[in-house]
């Protein structure tokens, strides 16, 4: 790849390198994959275009892909999540990076810069890169190996394309791998309740926290809010998940009722207008709103902007909106992914799992792309198991294995009462 980049400030590179160093020591699974990649070079000469949150953990993934022989270009998958020091460090290491914090206007221009480099594999978080390639880069998709998607929202978009026969490349749903969804979504996003502590330093104990939805991310948010002493109310549209929340001991209410009691509201549903104009009017003075879903559509920020009589920035990443009834609402990170913006994203230990799956999936696509059709594929169970096994090893945790008699027993239908 010809050297090219657009980042905020290359002088931040040494700070970025320290940050990556600290992440790397908490990502031993990915480092083990990197070691094998260095020896085997499974991605020799493969061009990879990535649209990911530009964080220190993403840097560790990029180094690993390069160790496997790939060249990688990177743009941001959210206008506010780029760590400018990490972007600078990556440029200094020779990666083509197109990202800076606050890139609202040229977000898609940066995606185009990545696609111009002819990547054979697209690694995406939210599907903006893959969807843009489908609109304007059909030839690139025809020649390429395939794409891999990191997040629930992106997989949802790609499954719709698959259903409508619109996919022009094989896609691997990295998000849906058990080892990703059950850990990254639950414990990574779940720990994102801390974004409100970082932004506002409020006490959770004794507060009423409303969590919208009860998918893996919301389950984590509810669990962690409860762990901090809050009373948690869950809202749902799916009867099965609502029942699960009830049996897990949460109160379940429609949003219009829950909102009246809320001190804090967390959204992570993948849907739009989960908190909408009619809800803002019913909120108490001081209610805090934090979104942890991929796009900034879950809290209807436009409606809030229109309704509010006054808006002012009161702290870093916190806007205060005063409504005509005098109540003040506090929106974290402009309604964008609150944990990415305020905390730097999921901790490295979590991204160790998710990005190990990404690295192994790139290897899988390189080896197997000739046999794949243009549809959405699951990650193989073997990859999930493998990553879990290595992670346990790196944590020095041993587990049992079945004896021969036990194996025979669980594989046979013959022994009954
Ligand atoms: N998504 C959530 N947390 C992340 C992180 N730390 N790095 C990259 N992508 C993420």
Coordinates of C-alpha atoms and ligand atoms in Angstrom, one line a residue:
X1 CA 0.0 0.0 0.0
X2 CA 1.2 3.5 -0.7
X3 CA 1.7 5.4 2.5
X4 CA -1.2 7.7 3.2
X5 CA -3.0 9.0 6.2
X6 CA -5.2 11.7 7.8
X7 CA -5.0 12.0 11.6
X8 CA -5.1 14.9 14.1
X9 CA -1.6 15.2 15.3
X10 CA 1.5 13.0 14.7
X11 CA 3.2 14.5 17.8
X12 CA 0.9 12.4 19.9
X13 CA 2.5 9.2 18.7
X14 CA 4.7 8.5 21.7
X15 CA 1.7 8.8 24.1
X16 CA -0.2 6.5 21.8
X17 CA 2.5 3.9 21.9
X18 CA 2.4 3.8 25.7
X19 CA -1.3 3.4 25.6
X20 CA -1.0 0.5 23.2
X21 CA 1.7 -1.0 25.3
X22 CA -0.7 -1.1 28.3
X23 CA -3.4 -2.7 26.3
X24 CA -1.1 -5.3 24.8
X25 CA -0.2 -6.7 28.2
X26 CA -3.9 -7.4 28.9
X27 CA -4.4 -9.2 25.5
X28 CA -2.5 -12.4 25.9
X29 CA -4.8 -14.5 23.7
X30 CA -4.3 -12.2 20.7
X31 CA -0.6 -12.1 21.4
X32 CA -0.4 -15.9 21.2
X33 CA -2.2 -15.7 17.8
X34 CA 0.3 -13.1 16.8
X35 CA 3.2 -15.3 17.6
X36 CA 1.8 -18.1 15.4
X37 CA 1.0 -15.6 12.7
X38 CA 4.6 -14.4 12.7
X39 CA 5.8 -18.0 12.1
X40 CA 3.1 -19.1 9.6
X41 CA 2.3 -15.8 7.8
X42 CA -1.3 -16.9 7.0
X43 CA -2.3 -13.5 5.7
X44 CA 0.7 -13.1 3.4
X45 CA 0.1 -10.2 1.0
X46 CA -3.5 -9.8 2.0
X47 CA -4.9 -6.3 2.0
X48 CA -7.3 -5.6 4.8
X49 CA -9.5 -2.5 5.1
X50 CA -10.9 -1.9 8.6
X51 CA -13.6 0.4 9.9
X52 CA -13.3 0.1 13.7
X53 CA -13.2 2.2 16.8
X54 CA -9.6 3.6 16.6
X55 CA -8.6 2.5 20.1
X56 CA -5.5 1.0 21.7
X57 CA -7.1 -2.4 21.5
X58 CA -7.7 -2.0 17.7
X59 CA -4.0 -1.1 17.4
X60 CA -3.1 -4.5 19.0
X61 CA -5.3 -6.2 16.4
X62 CA -3.7 -4.3 13.5
X63 CA -0.2 -5.3 14.7
X64 CA -1.4 -8.9 14.8
X65 CA -2.8 -8.8 11.3
X66 CA 0.4 -7.3 10.0
X67 CA 2.4 -10.0 11.8
X68 CA 0.4 -12.5 9.7
X69 CA 1.6 -10.8 6.6
X70 CA -1.3 -8.4 5.9
X71 CA -1.2 -4.7 5.1
X72 CA -4.0 -2.8 6.8
X73 CA -5.8 0.5 6.3
X74 CA -8.0 1.8 9.1
X75 CA -10.8 4.4 9.4
X76 CA -13.0 5.1 12.5
X77 CA -16.4 3.5 12.9
X78 CA -17.8 6.3 15.0
X79 CA -17.1 10.1 14.8
X80 CA -16.3 10.5 18.5
X81 CA -14.5 7.3 19.5
X82 CA -11.1 7.8 17.9
X83 CA -8.1 8.0 20.3
X84 CA -6.0 10.5 18.5
X85 CA -2.7 9.4 20.2
X86 CA -3.3 5.8 19.0
X87 CA -4.1 7.0 15.5
X88 CA -0.8 8.9 15.4
X89 CA 1.2 5.9 16.8
X90 CA -0.3 3.6 14.1
X91 CA 0.7 6.1 11.4
X92 CA 4.2 6.1 12.8
X93 CA 4.2 2.3 12.6
X94 CA 3.4 2.6 8.9
X95 CA -0.4 1.9 8.9
X96 CA -2.7 4.0 6.7
X97 CA -5.1 5.6 9.2
X98 CA -7.9 8.0 8.3
X99 CA -9.5 9.0 11.6
X100 CA -9.7 11.8 14.2
X101 CA -12.0 12.5 17.2
X102 CA -14.8 14.7 16.1
X103 CA -14.8 13.6 12.5
X104 CA -18.5 14.2 11.7
X105 CA -18.2 15.8 8.3
X106 CA -15.6 13.6 6.6
X107 CA -16.6 10.2 8.1
X108 CA -17.6 8.7 4.8
X109 CA -14.6 10.4 3.0
X110 CA -12.4 8.3 5.3
X111 CA -14.3 5.1 4.5
X112 CA -13.7 5.9 0.8
X113 CA -10.0 6.4 1.5
X114 CA -9.8 2.8 2.9
X115 CA -11.8 1.4 -0.1
X116 CA -9.5 3.1 -2.5
X117 CA -6.7 0.9 -1.3
X118 CA -8.4 -2.2 -2.7
X119 CA -8.7 -4.3 0.4
X120 CA -9.5 -8.0 -0.1
X121 CA -11.0 -8.3 3.4
X122 CA -13.3 -5.8 5.1
X123 CA -13.4 -5.7 8.9
X124 CA -16.3 -3.6 10.0
X125 CA -18.1 -2.4 13.1
X126 CA -21.6 -1.3 12.3
X127 CA -21.5 -2.2 8.6
X128 CA -20.9 1.4 7.2
X129 CA -17.8 0.2 5.3
X130 CA -19.5 -2.9 3.9
X131 CA -22.6 -1.0 2.9
X132 CA -20.6 1.7 1.2
X133 CA -18.6 -0.9 -0.7
X134 CA -21.9 -2.4 -1.9
X135 CA -23.1 1.0 -3.1
X136 CA -20.0 2.1 -4.9
X137 CA -17.3 -0.6 -5.1
X138 CA -18.9 -3.6 -6.7
X139 CA -15.7 -4.7 -8.5
X140 CA -13.7 -4.6 -5.3
X141 CA -16.3 -6.9 -3.7
X142 CA -16.2 -9.3 -6.7
X143 CA -12.4 -9.7 -6.4
X144 CA -12.2 -9.7 -2.6
X145 CA -12.3 -12.5 -0.1
X146 CA -15.2 -11.3 2.1
X147 CA -16.1 -9.3 5.1
X148 CA -16.3 -9.7 8.9
X149 CA -18.7 -7.8 11.2
X150 CA -18.0 -6.9 14.8
X151 CA -21.3 -5.7 16.2
X152 CA -25.0 -6.6 16.6
X153 CA -26.2 -3.6 14.7
X154 CA -23.9 -4.3 11.8
X155 CA -24.9 -8.0 11.7
X156 CA -28.6 -7.0 11.7
X157 CA -28.1 -4.8 8.7
X158 CA -26.1 -7.5 6.8
X159 CA -28.7 -10.2 7.6
X160 CA -31.4 -7.9 6.0
X161 CA -29.1 -7.6 2.9
X162 CA -28.7 -11.3 2.9
X163 CA -32.5 -11.8 3.1
X164 CA -33.0 -9.4 0.2
X165 CA -30.4 -11.2 -1.9
X166 CA -28.3 -8.0 -1.9
X167 CA -25.0 -9.3 -0.5
X168 CA -22.2 -9.3 -3.0
X169 CA -19.6 -10.9 -0.7
X170 CA -19.5 -13.5 2.0
X171 CA -19.8 -12.1 5.5
X172 CA -18.8 -13.7 8.8
X173 CA -20.9 -12.5 11.7
X174 CA -18.1 -12.2 14.3
X175 CA -20.5 -10.5 16.7
X176 CA -22.6 -13.7 16.9
X177 CA -19.8 -15.9 18.0
X178 CA -20.6 -17.1 21.5
X179 CA -17.2 -16.1 22.7
X180 CA -17.8 -12.5 21.4
X181 CA -21.5 -12.0 22.3
X182 CA -21.5 -13.5 25.8
X183 CA -18.4 -11.7 27.0
X184 CA -17.9 -8.5 24.9
X185 CA -21.6 -7.6 24.8
X186 CA -22.5 -8.6 28.4
X187 CA -19.3 -7.8 30.4
X188 CA -17.8 -5.1 28.1
X189 CA -20.9 -3.1 27.4
X190 CA -22.2 -4.0 30.9
X191 CA -19.2 -2.3 32.5
X192 CA -20.2 0.8 30.4
X193 CA -22.4 1.9 33.3
X194 CA -19.2 3.3 34.6
X195 CA -19.3 5.9 31.7
X196 CA -21.9 7.8 33.8
X197 CA -19.7 7.7 36.8
X198 CA -16.7 9.0 34.7
X199 CA -18.8 11.7 33.1
X200 CA -20.9 12.8 36.1
X201 CA -19.5 11.1 39.2
X202 CA -23.0 10.2 40.5
X203 CA -23.9 7.5 43.1
X204 CA -25.8 4.5 41.8
X205 CA -26.8 3.2 45.2
X206 CA -30.4 4.0 45.9
X207 CA -31.1 5.3 42.4
X208 CA -33.6 4.0 39.9
X209 CA -31.9 2.9 36.7
X210 CA -33.9 2.1 33.6
X211 CA -32.3 -0.3 31.1
X212 CA -33.9 -0.4 27.7
X213 CA -34.0 -3.9 26.2
X214 CA -32.7 -7.2 27.6
X215 CA -30.3 -8.5 25.0
X216 CA -26.7 -9.4 26.0
X217 CA -25.6 -5.8 26.3
X218 CA -28.6 -4.7 28.3
X219 CA -28.3 -7.7 30.5
X220 CA -24.8 -6.6 31.4
X221 CA -25.9 -3.1 32.0
X222 CA -28.7 -4.2 34.3
X223 CA -26.4 -6.6 36.2
X224 CA -23.7 -4.0 36.8
X225 CA -26.2 -1.2 37.7
X226 CA -27.8 -3.5 40.3
X227 CA -24.3 -4.5 41.5
X228 CA -23.7 -0.8 42.3
X229 CA -26.9 -0.7 44.4
X230 CA -29.4 0.7 42.0
X231 CA -33.0 -0.5 41.6
X232 CA -33.2 -1.6 38.0
X233 CA -36.3 -1.4 35.7
X234 CA -36.1 -3.2 32.4
X235 CA -38.2 -2.3 29.3
X236 CA -38.7 -4.8 26.5
X237 CA -40.7 -5.4 23.3
X238 CA -39.9 -9.2 23.2
X239 CA -42.1 -11.3 25.6
X240 CA -39.4 -14.0 26.0
X241 CA -36.8 -11.5 27.0
X242 CA -39.2 -9.6 29.2
X243 CA -40.0 -12.8 31.0
X244 CA -36.3 -13.6 31.4
X245 CA -35.8 -10.1 33.0
X246 CA -38.7 -10.8 35.4
X247 CA -37.2 -14.2 36.4
X248 CA -33.8 -12.5 36.8
X249 CA -35.6 -10.4 39.4
X250 CA -36.0 -7.1 37.6
X251 CA -39.1 -5.0 37.4
X252 CA -40.4 -4.8 33.8
X253 CA -42.5 -1.8 32.7
X254 CA -43.4 0.0 29.5
X255 CA -40.9 2.8 28.8
X256 CA -43.6 5.5 29.3
X257 CA -44.1 4.4 32.9
X258 CA -40.5 3.5 33.7
X259 CA -39.3 6.9 32.5
X260 CA -41.3 8.7 35.3
X261 CA -39.2 6.9 38.0
X262 CA -35.8 7.0 36.3
X263 CA -32.7 8.7 37.7
X264 CA -30.6 7.3 34.8
X265 CA -31.6 5.6 31.5
X266 CA -29.3 3.3 29.5
X267 CA -30.2 2.3 26.0
X268 CA -28.6 -0.5 24.1
X269 CA -31.2 -2.0 21.8
X270 CA -30.1 -1.4 18.2
X271 CA -33.4 0.4 17.5
X272 CA -34.2 4.1 17.1
X273 CA -36.3 6.5 19.2
X274 CA -36.3 4.2 22.2
X275 CA -36.3 7.3 24.3
X276 CA -38.4 9.8 22.3
X277 CA -40.1 13.2 22.6
X278 CA -43.1 12.0 24.6
X279 CA -40.7 10.5 27.2
X280 CA -38.5 13.6 27.7
X281 CA -41.6 15.5 29.0
X282 CA -42.2 12.9 31.7
X283 CA -38.7 12.7 33.0
X284 CA -37.7 14.0 36.5
X285 CA -35.4 17.0 36.9
X286 CA -31.8 15.7 36.7
X287 CA -32.3 12.5 34.7
X288 CA -29.2 11.2 33.0
X289 CA -29.3 9.6 29.6
X290 CA -26.6 7.3 28.2
X291 CA -26.7 5.3 25.0
X292 CA -24.5 2.2 24.6
X293 CA -26.0 1.1 21.3
X294 CA -24.0 1.4 18.2
X295 CA -25.8 4.4 16.5
X296 CA -26.8 7.7 18.0
X297 CA -30.5 7.1 17.2
X298 CA -31.7 5.3 20.4
X299 CA -32.2 8.6 22.3
X300 CA -34.0 11.0 19.9
X301 CA -31.4 13.8 20.2
X302 CA -33.0 15.9 17.4
X303 CA -36.3 16.0 19.2
X304 CA -34.5 16.9 22.5
X305 CA -32.7 19.7 20.7
X306 CA -36.0 21.0 19.4
X307 CA -37.8 20.8 22.7
X308 CA -35.1 22.2 24.9
X309 CA -35.2 25.9 25.8
X310 CA -31.6 25.9 26.7
X311 CA -28.6 23.6 26.0
X312 CA -25.1 24.0 27.5
X313 CA -22.1 21.9 28.0
X314 CA -21.6 21.4 31.7
X315 CA -18.7 18.9 31.8
X316 CA -16.6 17.1 29.2
X317 CA -19.0 14.9 27.2
X318 CA -22.1 16.1 29.2
X319 CA -24.8 18.4 27.8
X320 CA -27.5 19.8 29.9
X321 CA -30.9 20.4 28.2
X322 CA -33.5 22.6 30.0
X323 CA -37.1 21.8 29.0
X324 CA -40.0 24.3 29.0
X325 CA -41.2 22.7 32.3
X326 CA -37.9 23.7 33.9
X327 CA -36.5 20.1 34.2
X328 CA -32.9 19.6 33.3
X329 CA -31.8 16.4 31.4
X330 CA -28.2 15.3 31.1
X331 CA -27.1 13.6 27.9
X332 CA -23.8 11.8 27.9
X333 CA -21.6 11.9 24.8
X334 CA -24.2 13.5 22.5
X335 CA -26.1 10.2 22.5
X336 CA -23.2 8.3 20.9
X337 CA -21.7 5.1 22.4
X338 CA -21.1 6.5 26.0
X339 CA -18.4 4.0 27.0
X340 CA -16.4 4.4 23.8
X341 CA -16.4 8.2 24.1
X342 CA -15.8 8.6 27.9
X343 CA -13.9 5.5 28.8
X344 CA -12.0 4.5 25.7
X345 CA -14.3 1.5 25.0
X346 CA -14.4 -2.0 26.4
X347 CA -11.4 -3.0 28.5
X348 CA -8.5 -4.7 26.8
X349 CA -9.2 -8.0 28.5
X350 CA -12.6 -8.1 26.7
X351 CA -11.3 -7.0 23.4
X352 CA -8.7 -9.7 23.7
X353 CA -11.5 -12.2 23.0
X354 CA -13.4 -10.3 20.3
X355 CA -10.3 -9.4 18.4
X356 CA -8.8 -12.9 18.6
X357 CA -12.0 -14.0 16.8
X358 CA -11.4 -11.2 14.2
X359 CA -7.8 -12.3 13.6
X360 CA -8.8 -16.0 13.3
X361 CA -11.7 -15.1 11.0
X362 CA -9.4 -13.1 8.7
X363 CA -7.2 -16.3 8.5
X364 CA -10.3 -18.4 7.8
X365 CA -11.6 -16.1 5.0
X366 CA -8.1 -16.1 3.4
X367 CA -8.0 -19.9 3.4
X368 CA -11.6 -20.6 2.6
X369 CA -13.0 -17.7 0.5
X370 CA -13.1 -19.8 -2.6
X371 CA -15.7 -22.1 -1.1
X372 CA -18.0 -19.4 0.3
X373 CA -21.2 -17.9 -1.1
X374 CA -22.5 -14.4 -0.8
X375 CA -24.3 -14.8 2.5
X376 CA -23.9 -14.3 6.2
X377 CA -22.0 -17.1 8.0
X378 CA -21.6 -17.9 11.6
X379 CA -18.1 -18.2 13.2
X380 CA -17.2 -21.8 13.6
X381 CA -17.7 -23.2 17.1
X382 CA -14.1 -24.4 16.9
X383 CA -12.9 -20.8 16.8
X384 CA -15.0 -19.9 19.9
X385 CA -13.8 -22.9 21.8
X386 CA -10.2 -22.3 20.8
X387 CA -10.3 -18.7 22.0
X388 CA -12.0 -19.7 25.3
X389 CA -9.4 -22.4 25.9
X390 CA -6.4 -20.1 25.3
X391 CA -7.9 -17.3 27.4
X392 CA -8.3 -19.7 30.3
X393 CA -4.7 -20.9 29.9
X394 CA -3.5 -17.3 29.9
X395 CA -5.5 -16.8 33.1
X396 CA -3.9 -19.9 34.6
X397 CA -7.2 -21.6 35.1
X398 CA -7.5 -25.4 34.7
X399 CA -10.6 -27.3 33.9
X400 CA -11.6 -31.0 33.9
X401 CA -11.9 -33.2 30.9
X402 CA -14.3 -36.1 30.5
X403 CA -13.0 -39.7 31.1
X404 CA -13.4 -42.3 28.3
X405 CA -16.4 -43.8 30.2
X406 CA -18.0 -40.4 30.5
X407 CA -17.4 -39.7 26.8
X408 CA -19.0 -43.0 25.9
X409 CA -22.0 -42.2 28.2
X410 CA -22.7 -38.8 26.7
X411 CA -22.4 -40.1 23.2
X412 CA -24.8 -43.0 23.6
X413 CA -28.6 -43.1 23.8
X414 CA -28.6 -46.7 25.2
X415 CA -28.4 -46.1 28.9
X416 CA -31.6 -44.9 30.4
X417 CA -33.5 -45.5 33.7
Ligands
LIG1 N1 -15.7 -1.7 20.8 C1 -16.0 -1.6 22.1 N2 -14.9 -1.4 22.8 C2 -13.9 -1.3 21.9 C3 -12.5 -1.1 22.1 N3 -11.9 -0.9 23.2 N4 -11.8 -1.1 20.9 C4 -12.3 -1.3 19.7 N5 -13.6 -1.5 19.6 C5 -14.4 -1.5 20.7

